[in-house]
């Protein structure tokens, strides 16, 4: 049993640097987004999992450590174990897969929405605690699985009430194939990471860096040519040009063609752009990679990113586990949806009705509330009938409640708190019938 | 950017002692319970909040420390701050209230469902990470608020499909009033904690301890008389007897009468028993206290407990904030609902349909899936068409999927995977119409 210390000296009720509370006006829309996404994931047959917030440090960081150490919360627990708070949902998922492989039906499609923690310096809009939402398909490496992740992304953005969004797609395998042709395969990791920065540091700077890496301005120029498509070209024209640069079709280009054919067959191709400058920094991607831009808010960056990886769990098991997955940063998404006035965030109150009453009418008020709640009308009874009416009405305003119910011996009055109109009813059942119309 | 170490030596994919993964067969019902509760809370006009997993150690523990230190995860972060992972949702809520009081409409009704962490020794069924679900009404001290918490508890258990449950209610104020009459008010904290153990250690042992505390076997006997009501007595008869023992009505007994009148007026009184042996160990309770017993599983203990406290946030602010609240241990509740075969956990799969197809029919299969998903039928496309049919069908079984869709050029076949019956349709729209019937 934890002891509560009460009545000692005051303690300053402060929150840690880089952390924050979530008040109802933020938490209500956040939970609505999460439920919308969850419904959509289930619609595609994805299932939820959870993993602990704390893991062995070595399990999360691998044998290494170094730079990463400073970015995560790690410590020794009371048993002297080196433990760390998870910094993403991908590494725990890899560990989870290795541990439970025998129990999981493959292909395994999971989603996981929860908090992760990073100790990095807090910046504007970036916090040390944030919610990630990941979804992956593991155990199969084909165009169908790649397509299904993209299709789910498309369906999710539609469900969130976003109309204008673009998925920028590229293929790491195709890029590597090109680099091999160019004779700079050895430097591919460095090249990928440099290319990934082009939107931040500009083409000129990238060209300079690539020249240093490849020891050839010509090669650097031709990498720039690869990653800079003609604006007007369609997805397939761009792909044809990349294949021409490579000198031949390869497995990766054929995979992209298959994926695109499925996007067309299901009528969602218009949201997809081939953008060969997308590489995603992380080493483990091997196939398609993608980012998501909200057309009306390009400055906020990608709200959903990911790609295909050959072997996610290789740190923990010798089983080969190919996968494809995406990650949504929920805080960024919430900020974006708020700015876009998304219809799913409209009507941020979850309460429909407030009932006002006098002390001696308490039983009647509670009976009415019970009936309305049973009829799925979200109802508050104002719990402090001795407060002045002004305070009671202000409470309704602060909570964005639309209707107030008052009553006397002969009738019930429903007041629309926005229009100030009042309608009278003879019974609570009549009020409910009217509400459900 | 976090570096992923790939391809080094293998790392054992183990989970920390006292922690565990949640696989879909556990996570699906857990999320269903949480959503059911959330809907119910919103139905009563409660709003969600969130607080950080990490707080300053001093904020969570108060100036003190001592015994509690060993039970929580605490450490120094990279900035040298003493930080701790929250061990419940009550202390962070108190801190939250003090910090945001000006922004919150009072009475404030919040719920909060999330993980908490304790470093205590793991026991069977008890883990170091678990989910709590708290709901409270703060800012008003009257029978209406007490009743509303009890009413919400009753509605929640009904919604969860539990039929037989009993709320054991007592009043700390009434008990204290009695102890004052008995002249042992000074020892009340010790007495309350001893009485709280009666179901664990038995009446005889409690009598012995109370005799030591009060230095009087007679007083100990009379405390035992107070906390041991006659089986056959009703709520009000028991209350009358307690008042008789006290020698007079008091504010607390009158409060209990008011609450009970509201329980009767709303038809839920039958689920409530007055059990004066309930005290709840914690110091801060001052009014009603309660526990919840599932009649068919009394051995698992209380699944929802709480009470009224005079001044929750007193450690952080001089504002007086009376409150009443409850806490549900979700793991225990899930275990109970599973054992009771609760209808809300029936049909643990969230997938209705699986579509099987041949490689060359991929586009058609994806089009069908899209239509069905748009019609809110949760659908999987089996993503590995080159696997043997046996493996494909096993996958459906492992995922508890009820229907399989196959197709050729002329028709679509829906097979009920339980009954093995097959029905043929001429179009996907016809399948959807049939499903929605």
CSV table of N, CA and C in Angstrom, one decimal, chain B residues 300-432:
chain,number,residue,atom,x,y,z
B,300,UNK,N,-11.8,-13.2,-5.7
B,300,UNK,CA,-10.8,-12.3,-6.4
B,300,UNK,C,-10.7,-10.9,-5.7
B,301,UNK,N,-11.6,-10.7,-4.8
B,301,UNK,CA,-11.6,-9.4,-4.0
B,301,UNK,C,-12.3,-8.3,-4.8
B,302,UNK,N,-12.1,-7.1,-4.3
B,302,UNK,CA,-12.8,-5.9,-4.9
B,302,UNK,C,-12.2,-5.5,-6.2
B,303,UNK,N,-13.1,-5.3,-7.2
B,303,UNK,CA,-12.7,-4.9,-8.6
B,303,UNK,C,-12.9,-3.4,-8.8
B,304,UNK,N,-13.5,-2.8,-7.8
B,304,UNK,CA,-13.7,-1.3,-8.0
B,304,UNK,C,-13.9,-0.7,-6.6
B,305,UNK,N,-13.0,0.2,-6.2
B,305,UNK,CA,-13.1,0.7,-4.8
B,305,UNK,C,-12.8,2.2,-4.8
B,306,UNK,N,-13.2,2.8,-3.7
B,306,UNK,CA,-12.9,4.2,-3.6
B,306,UNK,C,-13.7,4.8,-2.4
B,307,UNK,N,-13.9,6.1,-2.6
B,307,UNK,CA,-14.6,6.8,-1.5
B,307,UNK,C,-14.5,8.3,-1.6
B,308,UNK,N,-15.0,9.0,-0.6
B,308,UNK,CA,-15.0,10.4,-0.5
B,308,UNK,C,-13.8,10.9,0.3
B,309,UNK,N,-13.1,11.9,-0.2
B,309,UNK,CA,-12.0,12.5,0.5
B,309,UNK,C,-12.3,14.0,0.6
B,310,UNK,N,-11.9,14.6,1.8
B,310,UNK,CA,-12.2,16.0,2.0
B,310,UNK,C,-11.4,16.9,1.2
B,311,UNK,N,-10.1,16.6,0.9
B,311,UNK,CA,-9.2,17.6,0.4
B,311,UNK,C,-8.1,16.9,-0.3
B,312,UNK,N,-8.4,16.5,-1.6
B,312,UNK,CA,-7.4,15.7,-2.3
B,312,UNK,C,-6.1,16.4,-2.6
B,313,UNK,N,-6.2,17.7,-3.0
B,313,UNK,CA,-5.0,18.3,-3.5
B,313,UNK,C,-4.2,19.1,-2.4
B,314,UNK,N,-4.5,18.8,-1.2
B,314,UNK,CA,-3.9,19.7,-0.1
B,314,UNK,C,-2.4,19.7,0.0
B,315,UNK,N,-1.8,18.8,-0.7
B,315,UNK,CA,-0.3,18.8,-0.7
B,315,UNK,C,0.2,19.9,-1.6
B,316,UNK,N,-0.6,20.3,-2.6
B,316,UNK,CA,-0.1,21.2,-3.6
B,316,UNK,C,-0.8,22.6,-3.6
B,317,UNK,N,-1.9,22.7,-2.9
B,317,UNK,CA,-2.6,24.0,-3.0
B,317,UNK,C,-3.4,24.2,-1.7
B,318,UNK,N,-3.7,25.4,-1.3
B,318,UNK,CA,-4.5,25.7,-0.1
B,318,UNK,C,-5.9,25.7,-0.5
B,319,UNK,N,-6.3,25.7,-1.8
B,319,UNK,CA,-7.7,25.6,-2.1
B,319,UNK,C,-8.3,24.3,-1.6
B,320,UNK,N,-9.5,24.3,-1.0
B,320,UNK,CA,-10.2,23.1,-0.5
B,320,UNK,C,-10.9,22.4,-1.7
B,321,UNK,N,-10.5,21.2,-1.9
B,321,UNK,CA,-11.1,20.4,-3.1
B,321,UNK,C,-11.7,19.1,-2.6
B,322,UNK,N,-12.9,19.1,-2.2
B,322,UNK,CA,-13.5,17.8,-1.8
B,322,UNK,C,-13.8,17.0,-3.0
B,323,UNK,N,-13.7,15.7,-2.9
B,323,UNK,CA,-14.0,14.8,-4.0
B,323,UNK,C,-14.5,13.5,-3.6
B,324,UNK,N,-15.0,12.8,-4.7
B,324,UNK,CA,-15.4,11.4,-4.4
B,324,UNK,C,-15.0,10.6,-5.7
B,325,UNK,N,-14.5,9.5,-5.6
B,325,UNK,CA,-14.0,8.8,-6.7
B,325,UNK,C,-13.8,7.3,-6.6
B,326,UNK,N,-13.6,6.6,-7.7
B,326,UNK,CA,-13.4,5.2,-7.7
B,326,UNK,C,-12.3,4.8,-8.6
B,327,UNK,N,-11.7,3.6,-8.3
B,327,UNK,CA,-10.7,3.1,-9.1
B,327,UNK,C,-10.9,1.6,-9.5
B,328,UNK,N,-10.8,1.3,-10.8
B,328,UNK,CA,-11.0,-0.1,-11.2
B,328,UNK,C,-9.6,-0.6,-11.6
B,329,UNK,N,-9.3,-1.8,-11.2
B,329,UNK,CA,-8.1,-2.5,-11.6
B,329,UNK,C,-8.5,-3.3,-12.8
B,330,UNK,N,-8.0,-2.8,-14.0
B,330,UNK,CA,-8.5,-3.4,-15.3
B,330,UNK,C,-8.1,-4.9,-15.4
B,331,UNK,N,-6.9,-5.2,-15.0
B,331,UNK,CA,-6.4,-6.6,-15.2
B,331,UNK,C,-7.3,-7.6,-14.4
B,332,UNK,N,-7.6,-7.2,-13.2
B,332,UNK,CA,-8.4,-8.1,-12.3
B,332,UNK,C,-9.8,-8.2,-13.0
B,333,UNK,N,-10.3,-7.1,-13.5
B,333,UNK,CA,-11.6,-7.0,-14.1
B,333,UNK,C,-11.7,-7.9,-15.3
B,334,UNK,N,-10.6,-7.8,-16.1
B,334,UNK,CA,-10.5,-8.7,-17.4
B,334,UNK,C,-10.5,-10.1,-17.0
B,335,UNK,N,-9.7,-10.5,-16.0
B,335,UNK,CA,-9.6,-11.9,-15.5
B,335,UNK,C,-11.0,-12.4,-15.1
B,336,UNK,N,-11.7,-11.5,-14.4
B,336,UNK,CA,-13.0,-11.9,-13.9
B,336,UNK,C,-14.0,-12.0,-15.0
B,337,UNK,N,-14.0,-11.1,-15.9
B,337,UNK,CA,-15.0,-11.1,-17.1
B,337,UNK,C,-14.7,-12.4,-17.9
B,338,UNK,N,-13.5,-12.7,-18.0
B,338,UNK,CA,-13.1,-13.9,-18.8
B,338,UNK,C,-13.7,-15.2,-18.1
B,339,UNK,N,-13.5,-15.2,-16.8
B,339,UNK,CA,-14.0,-16.4,-16.0
B,339,UNK,C,-15.5,-16.4,-16.1
B,340,UNK,N,-16.2,-15.3,-16.1
B,340,UNK,CA,-17.6,-15.2,-16.1
B,340,UNK,C,-18.2,-15.4,-17.5
B,341,UNK,N,-17.3,-15.6,-18.5
B,341,UNK,CA,-17.8,-15.7,-19.9
B,341,UNK,C,-18.7,-14.5,-20.3
B,342,UNK,N,-18.3,-13.3,-19.9
B,342,UNK,CA,-19.1,-12.1,-20.2
B,342,UNK,C,-19.4,-12.0,-21.7
B,343,UNK,N,-20.6,-11.7,-22.0
B,343,UNK,CA,-21.0,-11.5,-23.4
B,343,UNK,C,-20.2,-10.5,-24.2
B,344,UNK,N,-19.7,-9.5,-23.4
B,344,UNK,CA,-19.0,-8.5,-24.2
B,344,UNK,C,-17.6,-9.0,-24.7
B,345,UNK,N,-17.2,-10.1,-24.1
B,345,UNK,CA,-15.9,-10.7,-24.6
B,345,UNK,C,-16.2,-11.8,-25.6
B,346,UNK,N,-17.4,-12.1,-25.9
B,346,UNK,CA,-17.7,-13.2,-26.8
B,346,UNK,C,-17.3,-12.7,-28.2
B,347,UNK,N,-17.0,-13.7,-29.1
B,347,UNK,CA,-16.5,-13.3,-30.4
B,347,UNK,C,-15.3,-12.5,-30.3
B,348,UNK,N,-14.2,-13.1,-29.8
B,348,UNK,CA,-13.0,-12.3,-29.6
B,348,UNK,C,-12.3,-11.8,-30.8
B,349,UNK,N,-12.7,-12.4,-32.0
B,349,UNK,CA,-12.1,-11.9,-33.2
B,349,UNK,C,-12.8,-10.6,-33.6
B,350,UNK,N,-12.0,-9.7,-34.2
B,350,UNK,CA,-12.6,-8.5,-34.7
B,350,UNK,C,-12.8,-8.6,-36.2
B,351,UNK,N,-12.4,-9.8,-36.8
B,351,UNK,CA,-12.5,-9.9,-38.2
B,351,UNK,C,-13.7,-10.8,-38.6
B,352,UNK,N,-14.5,-10.4,-39.6
B,352,UNK,CA,-15.7,-11.1,-40.0
B,352,UNK,C,-15.3,-12.1,-41.2
B,353,UNK,N,-14.6,-11.5,-42.1
B,353,UNK,CA,-14.4,-12.2,-43.4
B,353,UNK,C,-12.9,-12.4,-43.8
B,354,UNK,N,-12.6,-13.5,-44.4
B,354,UNK,CA,-11.3,-13.7,-45.1
B,354,UNK,C,-11.6,-13.9,-46.6
B,355,UNK,N,-10.8,-13.3,-47.4
B,355,UNK,CA,-10.9,-13.5,-48.8
B,355,UNK,C,-9.7,-14.3,-49.3
B,356,UNK,N,-10.0,-15.4,-50.0
B,356,UNK,CA,-8.9,-16.2,-50.6
B,356,UNK,C,-8.9,-16.0,-52.1
B,357,UNK,N,-7.7,-16.0,-52.7
B,357,UNK,CA,-7.7,-15.7,-54.2
B,357,UNK,C,-6.4,-16.3,-54.7
B,358,UNK,N,-6.3,-16.4,-56.0
B,358,UNK,CA,-5.1,-16.8,-56.7
B,358,UNK,C,-4.3,-15.6,-57.1
B,359,UNK,N,-3.0,-15.7,-57.2
B,359,UNK,CA,-2.1,-14.6,-57.5
B,359,UNK,C,-2.7,-13.7,-58.6
B,360,UNK,N,-3.1,-14.3,-59.7
B,360,UNK,CA,-3.6,-13.5,-60.9
B,360,UNK,C,-4.9,-12.8,-60.6
B,361,UNK,N,-5.6,-13.1,-59.5
B,361,UNK,CA,-6.8,-12.5,-59.2
B,361,UNK,C,-6.7,-11.4,-58.1
B,362,UNK,N,-5.4,-11.0,-57.9
B,362,UNK,CA,-5.1,-10.1,-56.8
B,362,UNK,C,-6.0,-8.8,-56.9
B,363,UNK,N,-6.0,-8.2,-58.0
B,363,UNK,CA,-6.7,-6.9,-58.1
B,363,UNK,C,-8.2,-7.1,-57.8
B,364,UNK,N,-8.8,-8.1,-58.3
B,364,UNK,CA,-10.2,-8.4,-58.0
B,364,UNK,C,-10.4,-8.6,-56.5
B,365,UNK,N,-9.5,-9.3,-55.9
B,365,UNK,CA,-9.7,-9.6,-54.4
B,365,UNK,C,-9.6,-8.3,-53.6
B,366,UNK,N,-8.7,-7.4,-54.0
B,366,UNK,CA,-8.5,-6.1,-53.3
B,366,UNK,C,-9.7,-5.2,-53.5
B,367,UNK,N,-10.3,-5.3,-54.7
B,367,UNK,CA,-11.5,-4.5,-55.0
B,367,UNK,C,-12.6,-5.0,-54.1
B,368,UNK,N,-12.8,-6.3,-54.0
B,368,UNK,CA,-13.9,-6.9,-53.2
B,368,UNK,C,-13.6,-6.4,-51.7
B,369,UNK,N,-12.4,-6.6,-51.3
B,369,UNK,CA,-12.1,-6.2,-49.9
B,369,UNK,C,-12.4,-4.8,-49.6
B,370,UNK,N,-12.1,-3.9,-50.6
B,370,UNK,CA,-12.3,-2.5,-50.4
B,370,UNK,C,-13.8,-2.2,-50.2
B,371,UNK,N,-14.6,-2.9,-51.0
B,371,UNK,CA,-16.1,-2.7,-51.0
B,371,UNK,C,-16.6,-3.2,-49.6
B,372,UNK,N,-16.2,-4.3,-49.2
B,372,UNK,CA,-16.7,-4.9,-48.0
B,372,UNK,C,-16.3,-4.0,-46.8
B,373,UNK,N,-15.0,-3.6,-46.8
B,373,UNK,CA,-14.6,-2.7,-45.7
B,373,UNK,C,-15.4,-1.4,-45.6
B,374,UNK,N,-15.6,-0.8,-46.8
B,374,UNK,CA,-16.4,0.4,-46.9
B,374,UNK,C,-17.8,0.2,-46.3
B,375,UNK,N,-18.3,-1.1,-46.4
B,375,UNK,CA,-19.6,-1.4,-45.9
B,375,UNK,C,-19.5,-1.8,-44.4
B,376,UNK,N,-18.4,-1.5,-43.8
B,376,UNK,CA,-18.2,-1.8,-42.4
B,376,UNK,C,-18.1,-3.3,-42.0
B,377,UNK,N,-17.7,-4.1,-43.0
B,377,UNK,CA,-17.5,-5.5,-42.7
B,377,UNK,C,-16.0,-5.7,-42.6
B,378,UNK,N,-15.6,-6.1,-41.4
B,378,UNK,CA,-14.1,-6.2,-41.1
B,378,UNK,C,-13.6,-7.4,-41.9
B,379,UNK,N,-12.7,-7.1,-42.8
B,379,UNK,CA,-12.3,-8.1,-43.8
B,379,UNK,C,-10.8,-8.2,-43.9
B,380,UNK,N,-10.3,-9.4,-44.0
B,380,UNK,CA,-8.9,-9.7,-44.3
B,380,UNK,C,-8.8,-10.3,-45.7
B,381,UNK,N,-7.7,-9.9,-46.4
B,381,UNK,CA,-7.4,-10.6,-47.6
B,381,UNK,C,-6.2,-11.5,-47.3
B,382,UNK,N,-6.2,-12.8,-47.5
B,382,UNK,CA,-5.1,-13.6,-47.1
B,382,UNK,C,-3.9,-13.2,-48.0
B,383,UNK,N,-2.9,-12.7,-47.4
B,383,UNK,CA,-1.9,-12.0,-48.2
B,383,UNK,C,-0.8,-12.9,-48.9
B,384,UNK,N,-0.9,-14.2,-48.7
B,384,UNK,CA,0.2,-15.0,-49.3
B,384,UNK,C,-0.5,-16.1,-50.1
B,385,UNK,N,-0.9,-15.8,-51.3
B,385,UNK,CA,-1.8,-16.7,-52.1
B,385,UNK,C,-1.0,-17.9,-52.6
B,386,UNK,N,0.3,-17.9,-52.4
B,386,UNK,CA,1.1,-19.1,-52.9
B,386,UNK,C,1.2,-20.2,-51.8
B,387,UNK,N,0.8,-19.8,-50.6
B,387,UNK,CA,0.8,-20.9,-49.5
B,387,UNK,C,-0.3,-21.9,-49.9
B,388,UNK,N,0.0,-23.1,-49.3
B,388,UNK,CA,-1.0,-24.2,-49.5
B,388,UNK,C,-2.4,-23.9,-48.9
B,389,UNK,N,-3.4,-24.4,-49.5
B,389,UNK,CA,-4.8,-24.0,-49.0
B,389,UNK,C,-4.9,-24.5,-47.5
B,390,UNK,N,-4.3,-25.5,-47.1
B,390,UNK,CA,-4.4,-26.0,-45.7
B,390,UNK,C,-3.9,-24.9,-44.8
B,391,UNK,N,-2.7,-24.4,-45.1
B,391,UNK,CA,-2.1,-23.3,-44.3
B,391,UNK,C,-3.1,-22.1,-44.3
B,392,UNK,N,-3.7,-21.8,-45.4
B,392,UNK,CA,-4.6,-20.6,-45.5
B,392,UNK,C,-5.8,-20.8,-44.6
B,393,UNK,N,-6.3,-22.0,-44.6
B,393,UNK,CA,-7.5,-22.3,-43.8
B,393,UNK,C,-7.2,-22.3,-42.3
B,394,UNK,N,-6.0,-22.8,-42.0
B,394,UNK,CA,-5.6,-22.8,-40.6
B,394,UNK,C,-5.5,-21.4,-40.0
B,395,UNK,N,-5.0,-20.5,-40.9
B,395,UNK,CA,-4.9,-19.1,-40.5
B,395,UNK,C,-6.2,-18.5,-40.1
B,396,UNK,N,-7.3,-18.9,-40.9
B,396,UNK,CA,-8.6,-18.4,-40.5
B,396,UNK,C,-9.1,-18.9,-39.2
B,397,UNK,N,-8.8,-20.2,-38.9
B,397,UNK,CA,-9.1,-20.8,-37.7
B,397,UNK,C,-8.4,-20.1,-36.5
B,398,UNK,N,-7.1,-19.9,-36.7
B,398,UNK,CA,-6.3,-19.3,-35.6
B,398,UNK,C,-6.8,-17.9,-35.3
B,399,UNK,N,-7.4,-17.2,-36.3
B,399,UNK,CA,-7.9,-15.9,-36.1
B,399,UNK,C,-9.4,-15.8,-35.8
B,400,UNK,N,-10.0,-17.0,-35.6
B,400,UNK,CA,-11.4,-17.0,-35.3
B,400,UNK,C,-12.3,-16.3,-36.3
B,401,UNK,N,-11.9,-16.5,-37.5
B,401,UNK,CA,-12.7,-15.8,-38.6
B,401,UNK,C,-13.9,-16.7,-39.0
B,402,UNK,N,-15.1,-16.2,-39.2
B,402,UNK,CA,-16.2,-17.0,-39.4
B,402,UNK,C,-16.5,-17.3,-40.8
B,403,UNK,N,-16.3,-16.4,-41.7
B,403,UNK,CA,-16.6,-16.6,-43.1
B,403,UNK,C,-15.4,-16.4,-44.1
B,404,UNK,N,-15.4,-17.3,-45.1
B,404,UNK,CA,-14.4,-17.1,-46.2
B,404,UNK,C,-15.1,-16.8,-47.5
B,405,UNK,N,-14.5,-15.9,-48.2
B,405,UNK,CA,-15.0,-15.6,-49.6
B,405,UNK,C,-14.0,-16.1,-50.6
B,406,UNK,N,-14.5,-16.9,-51.6
B,406,UNK,CA,-13.7,-17.2,-52.7
B,406,UNK,C,-14.5,-16.8,-54.0
B,407,UNK,N,-13.8,-16.8,-55.1
B,407,UNK,CA,-14.6,-16.4,-56.3
B,407,UNK,C,-13.9,-16.9,-57.6
B,408,UNK,N,-14.7,-17.0,-58.6
B,408,UNK,CA,-14.2,-17.3,-60.0
B,408,UNK,C,-14.8,-16.3,-60.9
B,409,UNK,N,-14.7,-16.6,-62.2
B,409,UNK,CA,-15.2,-15.6,-63.2
B,409,UNK,C,-16.7,-15.4,-63.1
B,410,UNK,N,-17.4,-16.5,-62.6
B,410,UNK,CA,-18.9,-16.4,-62.7
B,410,UNK,C,-19.6,-16.2,-61.4
B,411,UNK,N,-19.0,-16.5,-60.3
B,411,UNK,CA,-19.7,-16.3,-59.0
B,411,UNK,C,-18.8,-16.2,-57.8
B,412,UNK,N,-19.3,-15.7,-56.7
B,412,UNK,CA,-18.6,-15.6,-55.4
B,412,UNK,C,-19.2,-16.6,-54.5
B,413,UNK,N,-18.3,-17.3,-53.7
B,413,UNK,CA,-18.8,-18.3,-52.8
B,413,UNK,C,-18.5,-17.9,-51.4
B,414,UNK,N,-19.5,-17.9,-50.5
B,414,UNK,CA,-19.2,-17.6,-49.1
B,414,UNK,C,-19.4,-18.8,-48.3
B,415,UNK,N,-18.3,-19.2,-47.6
B,415,UNK,CA,-18.3,-20.4,-46.8
B,415,UNK,C,-18.3,-20.1,-45.3
B,416,UNK,N,-19.3,-20.7,-44.6
B,416,UNK,CA,-19.3,-20.5,-43.1
B,416,UNK,C,-18.3,-21.5,-42.6
B,417,UNK,N,-17.2,-21.0,-42.0
B,417,UNK,CA,-16.1,-21.9,-41.7
B,417,UNK,C,-16.4,-22.8,-40.4
B,418,UNK,N,-17.5,-22.5,-39.7
B,418,UNK,CA,-17.9,-23.3,-38.6
B,418,UNK,C,-18.8,-24.5,-39.1
B,419,UNK,N,-19.8,-24.1,-39.9
B,419,UNK,CA,-20.8,-25.1,-40.3
B,419,UNK,C,-20.4,-25.8,-41.6
B,420,UNK,N,-19.4,-25.2,-42.3
B,420,UNK,CA,-18.9,-25.7,-43.6
B,420,UNK,C,-19.9,-25.5,-44.7
B,421,UNK,N,-21.0,-24.8,-44.4
B,421,UNK,CA,-22.0,-24.5,-45.5
B,421,UNK,C,-21.5,-23.5,-46.5
B,422,UNK,N,-21.8,-23.6,-47.7
B,422,UNK,CA,-21.4,-22.6,-48.7
B,422,UNK,C,-22.6,-22.1,-49.4
B,423,UNK,N,-22.6,-20.7,-49.7
B,423,UNK,CA,-23.7,-20.1,-50.4
B,423,UNK,C,-23.1,-19.3,-51.6
B,424,UNK,N,-23.7,-19.3,-52.7
B,424,UNK,CA,-23.1,-18.6,-53.9
B,424,UNK,C,-23.9,-17.3,-54.2
B,425,UNK,N,-23.1,-16.4,-54.6
B,425,UNK,CA,-23.7,-15.0,-55.0
B,425,UNK,C,-23.2,-14.6,-56.3
B,426,UNK,N,-24.0,-13.7,-57.0
B,426,UNK,CA,-23.5,-13.3,-58.3
B,426,UNK,C,-22.7,-12.0,-58.3
B,427,UNK,N,-22.8,-11.3,-57.2
B,427,UNK,CA,-22.0,-10.0,-57.1
B,427,UNK,C,-21.6,-9.7,-55.7
B,428,UNK,N,-20.6,-8.9,-55.5
B,428,UNK,CA,-20.1,-8.5,-54.2
B,428,UNK,C,-21.2,-7.7,-53.4
B,429,UNK,N,-21.9,-6.9,-54.2
B,429,UNK,CA,-23.0,-6.1,-53.6
B,429,UNK,C,-24.0,-7.1,-52.9
B,430,UNK,N,-24.3,-8.2,-53.6
B,430,UNK,CA,-25.2,-9.1,-53.1
B,430,UNK,C,-24.7,-9.7,-51.7
B,431,UNK,N,-23.4,-10.0,-51.7
B,431,UNK,CA,-22.8,-10.5,-50.5
B,431,UNK,C,-22.9,-9.5,-49.4
B,432,UNK,N,-22.7,-8.3,-49.7
B,432,UNK,CA,-22.8,-7.2,-48.6
B,432,UNK,C,-24.2,-7.1,-48.1
